[in-house]
PDB file of C-alpha atoms in Angstrom:
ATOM      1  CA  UNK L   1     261.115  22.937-135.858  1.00  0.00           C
ATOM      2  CA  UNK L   2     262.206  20.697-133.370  1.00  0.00           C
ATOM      3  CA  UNK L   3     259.785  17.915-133.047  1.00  0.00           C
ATOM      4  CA  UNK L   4     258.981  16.095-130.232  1.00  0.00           C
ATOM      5  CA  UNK L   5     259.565  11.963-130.824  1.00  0.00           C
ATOM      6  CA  UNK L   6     256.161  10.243-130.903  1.00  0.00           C
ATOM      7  CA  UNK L   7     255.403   8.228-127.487  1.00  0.00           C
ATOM      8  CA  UNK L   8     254.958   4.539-127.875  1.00  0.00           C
ATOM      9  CA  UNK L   9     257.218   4.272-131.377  1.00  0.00           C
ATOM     10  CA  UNK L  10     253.689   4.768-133.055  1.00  0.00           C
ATOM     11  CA  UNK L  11     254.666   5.992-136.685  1.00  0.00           C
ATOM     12  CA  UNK L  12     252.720   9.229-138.485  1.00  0.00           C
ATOM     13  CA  UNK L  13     249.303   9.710-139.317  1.00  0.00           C
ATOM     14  CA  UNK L  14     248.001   9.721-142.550  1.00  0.00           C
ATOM     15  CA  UNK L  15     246.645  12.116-145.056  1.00  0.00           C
ATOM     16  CA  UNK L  16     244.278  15.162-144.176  1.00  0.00           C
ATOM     17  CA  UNK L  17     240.817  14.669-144.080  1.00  0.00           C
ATOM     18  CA  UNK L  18     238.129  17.210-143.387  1.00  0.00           C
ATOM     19  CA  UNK L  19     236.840  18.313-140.416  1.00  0.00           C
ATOM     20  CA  UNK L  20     234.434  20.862-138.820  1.00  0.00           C
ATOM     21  CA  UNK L  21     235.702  23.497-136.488  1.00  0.00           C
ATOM     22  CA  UNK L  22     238.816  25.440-136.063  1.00  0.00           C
ATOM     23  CA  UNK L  23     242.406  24.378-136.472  1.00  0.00           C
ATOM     24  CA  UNK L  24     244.683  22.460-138.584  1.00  0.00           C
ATOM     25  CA  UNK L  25     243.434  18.563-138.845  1.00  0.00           C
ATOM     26  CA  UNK L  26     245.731  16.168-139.994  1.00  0.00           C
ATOM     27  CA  UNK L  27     244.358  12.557-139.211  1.00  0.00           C
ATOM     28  CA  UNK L  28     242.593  12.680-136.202  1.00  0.00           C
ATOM     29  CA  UNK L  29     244.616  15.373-134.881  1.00  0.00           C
ATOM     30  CA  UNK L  30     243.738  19.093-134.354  1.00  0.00           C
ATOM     31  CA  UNK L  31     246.705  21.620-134.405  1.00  0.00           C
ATOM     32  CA  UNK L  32     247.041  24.961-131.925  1.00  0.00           C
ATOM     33  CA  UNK L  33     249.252  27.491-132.147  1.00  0.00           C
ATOM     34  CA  UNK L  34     251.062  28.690-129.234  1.00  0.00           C
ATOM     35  CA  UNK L  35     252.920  32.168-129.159  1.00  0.00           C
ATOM     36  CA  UNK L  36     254.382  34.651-126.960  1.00  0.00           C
ATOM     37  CA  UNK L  37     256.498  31.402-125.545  1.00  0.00           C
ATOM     38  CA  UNK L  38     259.181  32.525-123.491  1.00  0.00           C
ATOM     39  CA  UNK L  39     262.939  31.302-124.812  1.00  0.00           C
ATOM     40  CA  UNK L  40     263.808  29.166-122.275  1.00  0.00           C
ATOM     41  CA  UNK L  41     260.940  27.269-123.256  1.00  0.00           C
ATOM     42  CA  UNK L  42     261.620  23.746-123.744  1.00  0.00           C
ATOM     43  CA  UNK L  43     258.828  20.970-125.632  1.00  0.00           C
ATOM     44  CA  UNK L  44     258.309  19.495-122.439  1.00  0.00           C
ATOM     45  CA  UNK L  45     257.920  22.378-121.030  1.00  0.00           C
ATOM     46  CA  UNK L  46     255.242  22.747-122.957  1.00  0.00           C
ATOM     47  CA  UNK L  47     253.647  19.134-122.673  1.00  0.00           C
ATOM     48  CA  UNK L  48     253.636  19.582-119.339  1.00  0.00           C
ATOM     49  CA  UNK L  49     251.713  22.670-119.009  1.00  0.00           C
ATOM     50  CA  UNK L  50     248.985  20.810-121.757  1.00  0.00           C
ATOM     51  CA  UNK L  51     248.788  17.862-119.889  1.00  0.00           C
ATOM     52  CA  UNK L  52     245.579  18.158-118.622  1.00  0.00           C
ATOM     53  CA  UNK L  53     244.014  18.549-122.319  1.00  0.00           C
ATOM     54  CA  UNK L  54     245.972  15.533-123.693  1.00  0.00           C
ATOM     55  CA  UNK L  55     248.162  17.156-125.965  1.00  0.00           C
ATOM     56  CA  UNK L  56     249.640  14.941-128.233  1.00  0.00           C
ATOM     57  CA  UNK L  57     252.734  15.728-129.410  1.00  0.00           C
ATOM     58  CA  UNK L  58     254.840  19.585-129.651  1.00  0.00           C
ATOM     59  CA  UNK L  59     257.006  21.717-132.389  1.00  0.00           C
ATOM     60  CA  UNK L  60     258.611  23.814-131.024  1.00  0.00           C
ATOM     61  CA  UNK L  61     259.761  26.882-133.616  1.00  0.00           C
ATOM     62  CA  UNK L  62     263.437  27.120-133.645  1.00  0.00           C
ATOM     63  CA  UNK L  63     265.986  29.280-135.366  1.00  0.00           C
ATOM     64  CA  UNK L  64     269.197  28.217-136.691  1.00  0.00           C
ATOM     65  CA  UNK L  65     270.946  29.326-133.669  1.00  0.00           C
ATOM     66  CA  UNK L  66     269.125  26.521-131.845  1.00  0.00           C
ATOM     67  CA  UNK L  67     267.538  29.504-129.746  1.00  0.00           C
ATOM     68  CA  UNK L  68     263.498  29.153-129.404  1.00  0.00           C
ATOM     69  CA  UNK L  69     261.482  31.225-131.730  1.00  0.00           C
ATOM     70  CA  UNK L  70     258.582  32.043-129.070  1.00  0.00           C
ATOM     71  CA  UNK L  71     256.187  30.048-130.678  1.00  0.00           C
ATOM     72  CA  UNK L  72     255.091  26.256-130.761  1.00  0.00           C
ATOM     73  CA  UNK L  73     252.256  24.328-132.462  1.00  0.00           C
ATOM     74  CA  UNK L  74     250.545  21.846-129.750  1.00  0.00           C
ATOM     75  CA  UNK L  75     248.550  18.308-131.684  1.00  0.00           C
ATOM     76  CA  UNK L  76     245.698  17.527-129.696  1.00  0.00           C
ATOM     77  CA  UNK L  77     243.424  14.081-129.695  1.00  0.00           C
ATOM     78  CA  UNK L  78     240.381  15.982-130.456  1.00  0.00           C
ATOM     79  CA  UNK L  79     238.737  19.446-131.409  1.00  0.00           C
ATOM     80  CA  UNK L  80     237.269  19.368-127.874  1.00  0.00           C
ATOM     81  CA  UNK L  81     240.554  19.051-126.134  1.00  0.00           C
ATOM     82  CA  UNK L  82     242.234  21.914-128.259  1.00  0.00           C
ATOM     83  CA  UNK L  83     239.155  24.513-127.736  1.00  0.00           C
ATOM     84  CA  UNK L  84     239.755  23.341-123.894  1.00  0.00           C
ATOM     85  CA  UNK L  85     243.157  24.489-123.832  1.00  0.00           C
ATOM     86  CA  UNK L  86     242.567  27.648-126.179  1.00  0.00           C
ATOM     87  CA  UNK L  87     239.837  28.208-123.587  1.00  0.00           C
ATOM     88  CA  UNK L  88     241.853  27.929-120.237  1.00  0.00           C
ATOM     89  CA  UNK L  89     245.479  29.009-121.326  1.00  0.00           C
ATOM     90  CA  UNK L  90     244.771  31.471-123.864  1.00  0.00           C
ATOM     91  CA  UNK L  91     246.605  34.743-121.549  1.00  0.00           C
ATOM     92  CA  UNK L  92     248.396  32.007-119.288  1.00  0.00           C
ATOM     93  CA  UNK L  93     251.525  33.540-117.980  1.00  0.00           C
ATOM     94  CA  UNK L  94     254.774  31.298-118.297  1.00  0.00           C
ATOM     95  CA  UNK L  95     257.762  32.794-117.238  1.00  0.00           C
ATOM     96  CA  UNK L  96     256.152  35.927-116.898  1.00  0.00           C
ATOM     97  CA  UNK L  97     254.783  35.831-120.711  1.00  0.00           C
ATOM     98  CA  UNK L  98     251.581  36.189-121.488  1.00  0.00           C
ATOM     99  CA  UNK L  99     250.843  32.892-123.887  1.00  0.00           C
ATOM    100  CA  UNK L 100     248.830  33.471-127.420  1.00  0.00           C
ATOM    101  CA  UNK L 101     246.736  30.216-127.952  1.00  0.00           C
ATOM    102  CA  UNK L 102     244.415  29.820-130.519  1.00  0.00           C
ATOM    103  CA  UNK L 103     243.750  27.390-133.273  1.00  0.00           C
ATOM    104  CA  UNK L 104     246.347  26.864-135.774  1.00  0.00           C
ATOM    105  CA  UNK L 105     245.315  29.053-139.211  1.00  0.00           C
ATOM    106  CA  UNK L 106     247.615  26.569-141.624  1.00  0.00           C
TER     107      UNK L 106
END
């Protein structure tokens, strides 16, 4: 993965911790999965496009080759703000691709 640097210098979360809902929690955070991501994709490109739900922070999958994968997991403030995005950009085309968004099953 390439990982996006946290904004602000603030250091990682703790431990899991519960939750209700879908998606992968760690802290306070709930993780999406993104797929179908075109190449050319960058993590901004992706932040970007997620503004609007307040995405936290993006991994981008990425092979050896340094190429993309097609697939990122988004970290959203809140399980309201990641069924949001599910919601609106689940079929989104970027870059003429389709995007796959739905909670993150790990």
């Amino acid at each position: 993965f390439v990982r996006e640097d946290r904004e602000g210098g603030k250091g990682g979360g703790g431990g899991g911790g519960g939750g209700s809902g879908g998606g992968s929690k760690h802290g306070n955070e709930v993780s999406v999965f993104v797929g179908n991501v075109p190449w050319s994709t960058s993590w901004q490109d992706l932040k970007n496009t997620f503004a609007e739900y307040n995405v936290q922070h993006v991994d981008v999958g990425e092979a050896r080759n340094g190429r993309m994968r097609g697939f990122a997991i988004l970290k959203f403030a809140s399980n309201q703000d990641a069924e949001a995005a599910i919601k609106d950009m689940d079929g989104y085309q970027m870059y003429g691709r389709a995007l796959e968004v739905r909670f993150d099953n790990k």
